[in-house]
Tab-separated table of C-alpha atoms in Angstrom:
chain	number	residue	atom	x	y	z
A	1	UNK	CA	119.614	129.319	133.246
A	2	UNK	CA	116.582	130.370	131.319
A	3	UNK	CA	113.990	132.371	133.316
A	4	UNK	CA	111.266	129.774	132.633
A	5	UNK	CA	113.419	126.974	134.073
A	6	UNK	CA	114.231	129.027	137.178
A	7	UNK	CA	110.527	129.782	137.660
A	8	UNK	CA	109.643	126.101	137.209
A	9	UNK	CA	112.254	124.953	139.749
A	10	UNK	CA	111.162	127.616	142.237
A	11	UNK	CA	107.502	126.617	141.941
A	12	UNK	CA	108.452	122.938	142.241
A	13	UNK	CA	110.347	123.592	145.473
A	14	UNK	CA	107.420	125.591	146.857
A	15	UNK	CA	105.043	122.727	146.080
A	16	UNK	CA	107.349	120.211	147.726
A	17	UNK	CA	107.598	122.497	150.766
A	18	UNK	CA	103.799	122.773	150.933
A	19	UNK	CA	103.491	118.984	150.832
A	20	UNK	CA	105.945	118.680	153.696
A	21	UNK	CA	103.957	121.219	155.709
A	22	UNK	CA	100.774	119.220	155.132
A	23	UNK	CA	102.428	116.106	156.468
A	24	UNK	CA	103.666	117.858	159.640
A	25	UNK	CA	100.287	118.254	161.333
A	26	UNK	CA	98.583	115.200	162.834
A	27	UNK	CA	95.299	115.829	161.033
A	28	UNK	CA	97.024	116.526	157.697
A	29	UNK	CA	95.725	120.109	157.448
A	30	UNK	CA	98.074	123.027	158.105
A	31	UNK	CA	96.638	125.785	160.320
A	32	UNK	CA	96.403	128.154	157.330
A	33	UNK	CA	93.788	125.864	155.737
A	34	UNK	CA	91.664	125.246	158.841
A	35	UNK	CA	88.734	127.504	159.681
A	36	UNK	CA	87.377	126.351	163.049
A	37	UNK	CA	88.868	129.400	164.813
A	38	UNK	CA	87.986	132.032	162.215
A	39	UNK	CA	85.201	133.533	164.355
A	40	UNK	CA	87.529	134.132	167.315
A	41	UNK	CA	89.383	137.395	167.911
A	42	UNK	CA	92.467	138.540	169.790
A	43	UNK	CA	93.893	136.222	172.419
A	44	UNK	CA	90.962	133.825	171.954
A	45	UNK	CA	91.959	133.400	168.303
A	46	UNK	CA	95.575	132.719	169.272
A	47	UNK	CA	94.646	130.117	171.885
A	48	UNK	CA	92.098	128.484	169.581
A	49	UNK	CA	94.561	128.398	166.692
A	50	UNK	CA	97.228	126.825	168.906
A	51	UNK	CA	94.883	124.210	170.418
A	52	UNK	CA	92.672	123.286	167.458
A	53	UNK	CA	94.908	123.894	164.476
A	54	UNK	CA	98.619	123.930	165.271
A	55	UNK	CA	98.742	121.327	168.067
A	56	UNK	CA	95.562	119.432	167.007
A	57	UNK	CA	94.770	118.787	170.688
A	58	UNK	CA	91.189	117.732	169.865
A	59	UNK	CA	92.605	114.535	168.306
A	60	UNK	CA	93.198	113.189	171.826
A	61	UNK	CA	89.401	112.813	172.131
A	62	UNK	CA	88.548	111.553	168.643
A	63	UNK	CA	88.607	107.840	169.530
A	64	UNK	CA	91.103	107.077	166.745
A	65	UNK	CA	94.312	105.546	168.129
A	66	UNK	CA	96.168	106.380	164.902
A	67	UNK	CA	95.824	110.142	165.438
A	68	UNK	CA	97.459	111.990	168.278
A	69	UNK	CA	98.001	115.666	169.060
A	70	UNK	CA	101.370	117.191	168.250
A	71	UNK	CA	101.669	118.468	171.834
A	72	UNK	CA	101.613	116.961	175.296
A	73	UNK	CA	98.427	116.637	177.303
A	74	UNK	CA	99.854	119.243	179.705
A	75	UNK	CA	100.446	121.771	176.917
A	76	UNK	CA	96.969	121.175	175.496
A	77	UNK	CA	95.405	121.574	178.930
A	78	UNK	CA	97.212	124.876	179.545
A	79	UNK	CA	96.056	126.320	176.218
A	80	UNK	CA	92.466	125.078	176.799
A	81	UNK	CA	92.435	126.752	180.225
A	82	UNK	CA	93.709	130.041	178.776
A	83	UNK	CA	91.005	129.977	176.078
A	84	UNK	CA	88.305	129.236	178.659
A	85	UNK	CA	89.565	132.015	180.942
A	86	UNK	CA	89.539	134.479	178.038
A	87	UNK	CA	86.098	133.508	176.689
A	88	UNK	CA	84.187	131.603	179.366
A	89	UNK	CA	83.357	128.789	176.925
A	90	UNK	CA	84.681	125.609	175.322
A	91	UNK	CA	86.947	125.588	172.298
A	92	UNK	CA	84.999	125.380	169.026
A	93	UNK	CA	86.858	122.244	167.873
A	94	UNK	CA	85.689	120.407	171.012
A	95	UNK	CA	81.988	121.253	170.737
A	96	UNK	CA	79.881	118.311	169.575
A	97	UNK	CA	76.211	117.620	169.057
A	98	UNK	CA	74.988	115.002	171.550
A	99	UNK	CA	71.925	114.299	169.380
A	100	UNK	CA	73.905	113.117	166.360
A	101	UNK	CA	73.970	109.573	167.779
A	102	UNK	CA	71.906	106.370	167.238
A	103	UNK	CA	69.695	107.222	170.220
A	104	UNK	CA	68.144	109.953	168.021
A	105	UNK	CA	67.614	108.150	164.701
A	106	UNK	CA	65.734	110.897	162.841
A	107	UNK	CA	68.328	113.501	163.834
A	108	UNK	CA	71.245	111.277	162.790
A	109	UNK	CA	69.598	110.221	159.534
A	110	UNK	CA	68.822	113.828	158.581
A	111	UNK	CA	72.419	114.897	159.267
A	112	UNK	CA	73.731	111.889	157.291
A	113	UNK	CA	71.487	112.740	154.321
A	114	UNK	CA	69.677	109.391	154.492
A	115	UNK	CA	66.255	110.752	153.537
A	116	UNK	CA	64.962	113.801	151.664
A	117	UNK	CA	64.351	116.992	153.614
A	118	UNK	CA	61.200	118.868	152.638
A	119	UNK	CA	60.861	121.360	155.490
A	120	UNK	CA	63.374	123.554	157.294
A	121	UNK	CA	62.124	126.128	159.787
A	122	UNK	CA	64.252	128.499	161.801
A	123	UNK	CA	63.320	130.696	164.722
A	124	UNK	CA	60.841	131.755	165.783
A	125	UNK	CA	59.107	128.485	164.971
A	126	UNK	CA	57.102	126.316	167.330
A	127	UNK	CA	57.685	128.743	170.206
A	128	UNK	CA	61.483	128.765	169.989
A	129	UNK	CA	63.722	131.814	170.376
A	130	UNK	CA	66.578	130.396	168.295
A	131	UNK	CA	67.339	127.180	166.466
A	132	UNK	CA	66.077	125.022	163.655
A	133	UNK	CA	63.481	122.332	162.878
A	134	UNK	CA	64.091	119.982	159.915
A	135	UNK	CA	62.097	117.076	158.470
A	136	UNK	CA	59.783	115.911	155.716
A	137	UNK	CA	56.288	114.554	155.305
A	138	UNK	CA	57.092	110.907	156.095
A	139	UNK	CA	59.776	111.357	158.773
A	140	UNK	CA	59.550	113.138	162.111
A	141	UNK	CA	61.276	116.422	162.671
A	142	UNK	CA	64.701	116.804	164.208
A	143	UNK	CA	65.450	119.933	166.150
A	144	UNK	CA	68.007	122.023	167.910
A	145	UNK	CA	66.224	124.914	169.570
A	146	UNK	CA	66.330	127.412	172.401
A	147	UNK	CA	62.981	127.716	174.091
A	148	UNK	CA	61.530	130.769	175.829
A	149	UNK	CA	63.086	129.605	179.108
A	150	UNK	CA	66.534	130.082	177.517
A	151	UNK	CA	67.335	126.352	177.688
A	152	UNK	CA	68.577	124.644	174.525
A	153	UNK	CA	67.313	121.190	173.480
A	154	UNK	CA	68.099	118.828	170.642
A	155	UNK	CA	66.629	115.542	169.480
A	156	UNK	CA	63.802	114.270	167.358
A	157	UNK	CA	60.108	113.710	167.779
A	158	UNK	CA	60.523	109.915	167.830
A	159	UNK	CA	63.141	109.628	170.559
A	160	UNK	CA	62.465	112.846	172.440
A	161	UNK	CA	64.848	115.638	173.361
A	162	UNK	CA	67.653	116.326	175.803
A	163	UNK	CA	68.884	119.606	177.291
A	164	UNK	CA	72.188	120.858	175.871
A	165	UNK	CA	74.508	123.836	176.257
A	166	UNK	CA	74.129	126.917	174.049
A	167	UNK	CA	77.383	126.031	172.210
A	168	UNK	CA	76.083	122.517	171.531
A	169	UNK	CA	72.762	124.015	170.428
A	170	UNK	CA	74.441	126.249	167.885
A	171	UNK	CA	76.540	123.325	166.621
A	172	UNK	CA	73.534	120.976	166.340
A	173	UNK	CA	71.552	123.691	164.541
A	174	UNK	CA	74.452	124.185	162.147
A	175	UNK	CA	74.516	120.436	161.365
A	176	UNK	CA	70.804	120.449	160.552
A	177	UNK	CA	71.052	123.591	158.435
A	178	UNK	CA	73.993	122.146	156.496
A	179	UNK	CA	71.964	118.987	155.868
A	180	UNK	CA	69.074	121.070	154.502
A	181	UNK	CA	71.395	123.215	152.389
A	182	UNK	CA	73.061	120.118	150.932
A	183	UNK	CA	69.636	119.142	149.580
A	184	UNK	CA	68.938	122.680	148.312
A	185	UNK	CA	66.232	123.218	150.922
A	186	UNK	CA	65.969	126.813	152.139
A	187	UNK	CA	65.428	127.343	155.824
A	188	UNK	CA	62.644	129.899	156.510
């Protein structure tokens, strides 16, 4: 066979194999393409990779009956417990922002990109130690911030705020910063 034909057939088989690998995970993304665990190290990385990427255990809580983890609830629970024992915190794929809900309309609308963002302020702003404040002239600000007391809060100035965990605070702040960045607004 000619070398070009052999190369073509080899590449074709690799592509078919990659497609099969994509179809084998419940969320359609092989672990090599997922990044939720990239900040973890050592055993924490291994447990996170197994739970969030290989077994897709977080799909059990996504509210979609058409997606299920590729492992039993017992296996997922064991890996979650090992991650929590190693790190003292929740898995990154299970952290959510409790303010990205209809109860906090300005927060949700900012994250969804439903109105222009003109202002993005990061710490230390408005007496916060960490976090972010986002808004514009006509809409109230949304925030995810850690105050001097150490407590994190999220919400908006229409609906108020609620206390949240530090992991939720970081996640909520990341959502707001991504919303600002998507509109080419620099956070100062």
